[in-house]
mmCIF file of C-alpha atoms in Angstrom:
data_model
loop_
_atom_site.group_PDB
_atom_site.id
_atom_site.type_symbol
_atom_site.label_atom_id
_atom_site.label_comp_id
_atom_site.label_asym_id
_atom_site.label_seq_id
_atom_site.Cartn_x
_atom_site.Cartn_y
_atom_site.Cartn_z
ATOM 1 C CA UNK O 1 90.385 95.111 115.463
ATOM 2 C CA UNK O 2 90.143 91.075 115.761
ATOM 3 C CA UNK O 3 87.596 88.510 116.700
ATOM 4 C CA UNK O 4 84.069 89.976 115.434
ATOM 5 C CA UNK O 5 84.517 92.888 113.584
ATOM 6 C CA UNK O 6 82.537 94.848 110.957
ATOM 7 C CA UNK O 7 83.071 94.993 107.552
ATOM 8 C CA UNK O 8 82.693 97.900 104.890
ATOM 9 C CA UNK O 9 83.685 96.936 101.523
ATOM 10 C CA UNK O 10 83.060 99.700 98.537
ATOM 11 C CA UNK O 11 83.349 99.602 94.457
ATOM 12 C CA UNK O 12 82.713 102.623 92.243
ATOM 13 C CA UNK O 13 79.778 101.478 89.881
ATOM 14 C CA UNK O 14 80.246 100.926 86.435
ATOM 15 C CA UNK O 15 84.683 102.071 86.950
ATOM 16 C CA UNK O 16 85.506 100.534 83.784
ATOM 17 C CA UNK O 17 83.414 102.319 81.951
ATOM 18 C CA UNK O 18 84.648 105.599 83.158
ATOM 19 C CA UNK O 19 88.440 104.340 82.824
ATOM 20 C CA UNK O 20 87.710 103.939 79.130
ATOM 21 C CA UNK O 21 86.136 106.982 78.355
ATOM 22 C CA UNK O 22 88.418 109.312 80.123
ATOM 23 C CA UNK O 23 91.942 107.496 81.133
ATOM 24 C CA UNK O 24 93.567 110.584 82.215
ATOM 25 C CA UNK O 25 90.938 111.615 84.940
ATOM 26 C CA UNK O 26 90.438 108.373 86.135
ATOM 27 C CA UNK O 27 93.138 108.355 88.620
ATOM 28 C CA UNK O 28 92.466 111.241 90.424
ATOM 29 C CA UNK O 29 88.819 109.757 90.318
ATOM 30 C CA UNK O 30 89.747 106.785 92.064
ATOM 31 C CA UNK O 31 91.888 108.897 94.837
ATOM 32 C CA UNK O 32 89.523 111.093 95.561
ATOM 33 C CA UNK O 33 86.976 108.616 96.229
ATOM 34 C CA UNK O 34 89.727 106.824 98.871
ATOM 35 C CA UNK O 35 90.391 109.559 99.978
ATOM 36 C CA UNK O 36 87.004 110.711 100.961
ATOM 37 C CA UNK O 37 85.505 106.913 102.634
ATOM 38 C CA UNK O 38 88.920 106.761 104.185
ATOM 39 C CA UNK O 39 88.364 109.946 105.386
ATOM 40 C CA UNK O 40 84.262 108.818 106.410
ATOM 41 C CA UNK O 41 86.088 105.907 108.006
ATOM 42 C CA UNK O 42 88.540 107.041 110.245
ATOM 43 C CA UNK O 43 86.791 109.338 111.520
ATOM 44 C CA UNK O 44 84.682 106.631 113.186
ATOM 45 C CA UNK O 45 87.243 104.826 114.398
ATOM 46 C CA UNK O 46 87.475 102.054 111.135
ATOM 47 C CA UNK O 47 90.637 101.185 110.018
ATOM 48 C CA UNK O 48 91.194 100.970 106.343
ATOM 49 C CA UNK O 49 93.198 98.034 105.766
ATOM 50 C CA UNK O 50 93.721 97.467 101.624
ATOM 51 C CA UNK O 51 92.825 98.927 98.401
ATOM 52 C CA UNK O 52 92.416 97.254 95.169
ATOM 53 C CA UNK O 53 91.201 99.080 91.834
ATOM 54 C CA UNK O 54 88.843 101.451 93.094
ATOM 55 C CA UNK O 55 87.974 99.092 95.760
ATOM 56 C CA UNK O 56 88.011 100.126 99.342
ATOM 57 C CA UNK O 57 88.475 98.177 102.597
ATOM 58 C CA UNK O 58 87.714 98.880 105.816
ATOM 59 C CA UNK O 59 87.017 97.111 109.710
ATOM 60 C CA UNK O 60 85.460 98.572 112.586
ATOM 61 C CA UNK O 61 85.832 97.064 116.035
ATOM 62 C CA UNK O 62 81.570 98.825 116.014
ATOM 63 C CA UNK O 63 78.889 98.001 113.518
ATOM 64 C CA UNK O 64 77.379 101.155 114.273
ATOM 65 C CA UNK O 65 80.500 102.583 113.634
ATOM 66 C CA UNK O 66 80.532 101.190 110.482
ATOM 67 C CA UNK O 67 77.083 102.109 109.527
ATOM 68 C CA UNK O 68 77.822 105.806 110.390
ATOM 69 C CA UNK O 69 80.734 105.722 108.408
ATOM 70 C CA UNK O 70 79.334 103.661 105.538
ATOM 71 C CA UNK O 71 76.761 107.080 105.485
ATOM 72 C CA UNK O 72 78.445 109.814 105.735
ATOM 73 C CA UNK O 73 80.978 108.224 103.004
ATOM 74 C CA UNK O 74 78.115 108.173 101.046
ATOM 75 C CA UNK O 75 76.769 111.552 101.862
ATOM 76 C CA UNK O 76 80.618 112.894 100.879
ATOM 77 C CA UNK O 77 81.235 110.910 97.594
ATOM 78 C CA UNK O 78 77.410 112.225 96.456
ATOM 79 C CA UNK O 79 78.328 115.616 97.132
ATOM 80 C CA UNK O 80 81.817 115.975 95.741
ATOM 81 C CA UNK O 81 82.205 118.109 92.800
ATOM 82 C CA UNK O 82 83.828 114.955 90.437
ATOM 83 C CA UNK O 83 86.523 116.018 87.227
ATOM 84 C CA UNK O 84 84.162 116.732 84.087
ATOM 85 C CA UNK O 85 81.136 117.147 86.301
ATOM 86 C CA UNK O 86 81.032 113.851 86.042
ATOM 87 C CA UNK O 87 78.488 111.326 88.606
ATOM 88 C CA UNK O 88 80.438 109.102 90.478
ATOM 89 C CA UNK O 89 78.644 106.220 92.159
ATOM 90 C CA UNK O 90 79.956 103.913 94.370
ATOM 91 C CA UNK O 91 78.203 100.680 96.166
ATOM 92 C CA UNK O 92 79.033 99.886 99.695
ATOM 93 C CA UNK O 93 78.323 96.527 101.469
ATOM 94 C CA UNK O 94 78.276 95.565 105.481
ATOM 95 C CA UNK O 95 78.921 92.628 107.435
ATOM 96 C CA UNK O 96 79.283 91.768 110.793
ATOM 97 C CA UNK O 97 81.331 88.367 111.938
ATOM 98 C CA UNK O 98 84.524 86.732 113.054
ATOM 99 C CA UNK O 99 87.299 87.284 111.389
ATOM 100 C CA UNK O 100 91.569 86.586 111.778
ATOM 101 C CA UNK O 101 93.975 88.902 110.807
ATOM 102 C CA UNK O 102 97.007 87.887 109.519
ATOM 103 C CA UNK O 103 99.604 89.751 108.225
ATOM 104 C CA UNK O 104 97.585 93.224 108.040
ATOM 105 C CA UNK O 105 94.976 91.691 106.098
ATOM 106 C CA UNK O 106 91.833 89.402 107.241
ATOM 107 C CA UNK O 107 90.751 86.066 106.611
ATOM 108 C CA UNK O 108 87.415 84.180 107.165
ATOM 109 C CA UNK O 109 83.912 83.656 105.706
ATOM 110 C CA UNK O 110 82.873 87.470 107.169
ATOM 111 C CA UNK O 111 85.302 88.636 104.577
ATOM 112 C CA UNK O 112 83.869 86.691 101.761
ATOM 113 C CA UNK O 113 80.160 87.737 102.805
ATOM 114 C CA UNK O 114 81.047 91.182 102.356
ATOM 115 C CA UNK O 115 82.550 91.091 99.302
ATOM 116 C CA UNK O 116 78.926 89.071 98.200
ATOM 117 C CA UNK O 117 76.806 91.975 99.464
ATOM 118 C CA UNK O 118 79.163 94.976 98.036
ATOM 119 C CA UNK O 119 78.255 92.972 94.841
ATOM 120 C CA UNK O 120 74.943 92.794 95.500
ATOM 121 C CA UNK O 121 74.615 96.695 95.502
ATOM 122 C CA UNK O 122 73.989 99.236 92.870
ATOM 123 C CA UNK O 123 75.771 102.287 93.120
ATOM 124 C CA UNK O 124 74.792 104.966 95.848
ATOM 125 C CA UNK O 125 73.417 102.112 97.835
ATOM 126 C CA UNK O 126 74.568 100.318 101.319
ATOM 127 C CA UNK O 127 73.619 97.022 101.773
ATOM 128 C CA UNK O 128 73.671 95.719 105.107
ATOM 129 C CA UNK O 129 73.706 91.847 106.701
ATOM 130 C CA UNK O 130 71.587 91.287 109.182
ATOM 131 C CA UNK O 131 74.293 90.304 111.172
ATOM 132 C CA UNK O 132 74.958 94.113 110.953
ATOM 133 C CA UNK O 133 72.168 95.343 111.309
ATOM 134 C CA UNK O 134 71.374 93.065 114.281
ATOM 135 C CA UNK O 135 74.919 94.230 115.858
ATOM 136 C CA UNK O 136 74.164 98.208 115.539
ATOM 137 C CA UNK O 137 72.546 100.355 118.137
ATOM 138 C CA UNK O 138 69.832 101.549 115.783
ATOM 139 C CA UNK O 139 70.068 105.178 117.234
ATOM 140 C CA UNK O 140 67.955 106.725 114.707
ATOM 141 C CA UNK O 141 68.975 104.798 111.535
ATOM 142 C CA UNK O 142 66.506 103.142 109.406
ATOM 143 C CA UNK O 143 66.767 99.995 107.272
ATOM 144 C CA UNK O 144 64.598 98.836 104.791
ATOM 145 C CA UNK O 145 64.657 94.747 104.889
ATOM 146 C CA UNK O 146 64.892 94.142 101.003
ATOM 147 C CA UNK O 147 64.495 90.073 101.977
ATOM 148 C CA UNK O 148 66.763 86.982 102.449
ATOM 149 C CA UNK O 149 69.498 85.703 98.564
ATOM 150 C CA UNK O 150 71.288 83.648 97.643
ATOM 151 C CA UNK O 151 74.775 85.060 97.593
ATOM 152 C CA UNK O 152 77.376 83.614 95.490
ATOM 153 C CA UNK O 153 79.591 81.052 97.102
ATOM 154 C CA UNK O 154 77.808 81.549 100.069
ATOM 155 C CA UNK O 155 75.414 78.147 100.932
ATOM 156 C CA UNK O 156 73.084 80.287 103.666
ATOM 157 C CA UNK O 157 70.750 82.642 102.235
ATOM 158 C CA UNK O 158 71.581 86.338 103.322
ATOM 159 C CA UNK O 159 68.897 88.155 104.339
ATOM 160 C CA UNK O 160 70.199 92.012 103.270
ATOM 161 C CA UNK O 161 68.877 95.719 104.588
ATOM 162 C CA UNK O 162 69.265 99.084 102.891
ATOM 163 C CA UNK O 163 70.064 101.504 104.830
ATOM 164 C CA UNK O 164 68.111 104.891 104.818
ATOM 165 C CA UNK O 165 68.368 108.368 105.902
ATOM 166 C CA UNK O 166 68.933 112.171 104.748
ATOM 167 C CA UNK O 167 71.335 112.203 102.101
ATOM 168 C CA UNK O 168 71.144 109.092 100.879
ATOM 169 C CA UNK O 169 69.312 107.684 97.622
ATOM 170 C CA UNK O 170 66.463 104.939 98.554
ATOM 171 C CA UNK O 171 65.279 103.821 95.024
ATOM 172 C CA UNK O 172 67.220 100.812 93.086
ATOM 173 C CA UNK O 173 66.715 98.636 90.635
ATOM 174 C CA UNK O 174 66.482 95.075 92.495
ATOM 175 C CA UNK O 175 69.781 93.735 93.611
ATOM 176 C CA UNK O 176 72.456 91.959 91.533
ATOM 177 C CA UNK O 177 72.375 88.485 93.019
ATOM 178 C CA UNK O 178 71.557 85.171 92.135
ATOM 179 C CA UNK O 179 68.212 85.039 93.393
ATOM 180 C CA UNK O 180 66.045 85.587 95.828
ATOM 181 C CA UNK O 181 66.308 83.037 98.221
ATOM 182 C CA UNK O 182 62.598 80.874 98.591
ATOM 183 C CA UNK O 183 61.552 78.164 100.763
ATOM 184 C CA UNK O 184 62.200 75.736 98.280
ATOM 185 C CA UNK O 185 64.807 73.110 98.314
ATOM 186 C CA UNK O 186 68.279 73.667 97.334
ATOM 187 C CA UNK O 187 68.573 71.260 94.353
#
């Protein structure tokens, strides 16, 4: 899809750590996890578009779509049976805007927003734009506004939504960002 598209960006939470303690599963770790929000994805029409690490990419031409996807990937990774009964958790981010594609890969401040709010997230959690949010037929979802940050490289605030439903974990520690934007003055 081109012009505005959604964006689903995930990263497995804490990957290093589990590359280091057990190189040899760690591969089939990482697939299996691709495997299983590619999966999620296309399913709902997204198009998966690059990997890199454990990270996943996808657009959908729908934010709810995307949303749909983004939980039932979620739903999937948190009920997979993982090598060494090992927890695998893995943060997903939204974001809804215009973007070009070039080359089978996509350019444009959407792209770099996403990546911001992926970061933003703590494993087993989707964080959603408002842009997102805004652009989904609700349809029985539920967000929880967590408030507007500051996102680095990004000079707007961003206000950010969790999303919420059966299946998914709802508790977090508060998000990895810069801060939470205020009413002051940038400096």
């Amino acid at each position: 899809p081109t012009g505005t598209v959604t964006f689903l960006f995930t990263d497995i939470e804490a990957s290093t750590q589990l590359l280091t303690r057990d190189p040899g599963a760690y591969p089939a770790i990482v697939a299996a996890q691709r495997t299983l929000i590619a999966r999620a994805a296309r399913e709902r029409g997204g198009f998966v578009f690059g990997y890199e690490g454990d990270a996943c990419f996808v657009v959908f031409a729908d934010a709810t779509a995307a949303i749909k996807a983004a939980g039932a990937a979620q739903r999937s990774l948190a009920g997979h049976s993982w090598p060494g009964g090992r927890r695998v958790r893995v943060r997903m981010g939204l974001h809804t805007g215009a973007a070009e594609l070039n080359d089978d890969d996509y350019y444009g401040l959407a792209v770099h927003v996403v990546a911001r709010v992926v970061d933003a997230a703590h494993g087993g959690q989707i964080l959603l734009s408002e842009a997102t949010r805004d652009a989904a037929v609700q349809g029985g979802r539920t967000c929880s506004e967590l408030g507007s940050y500051r996102l680095r490289g990004i000079d707007e605030p961003v206000r950010l939504h969790q999303l919420e439903g059966p299946g998914l974990m709802s508790r977090f520690p508060p998000l990895r960002t810069l801060t939470r934007a205020s009413a002051l003055p940038l400096p």
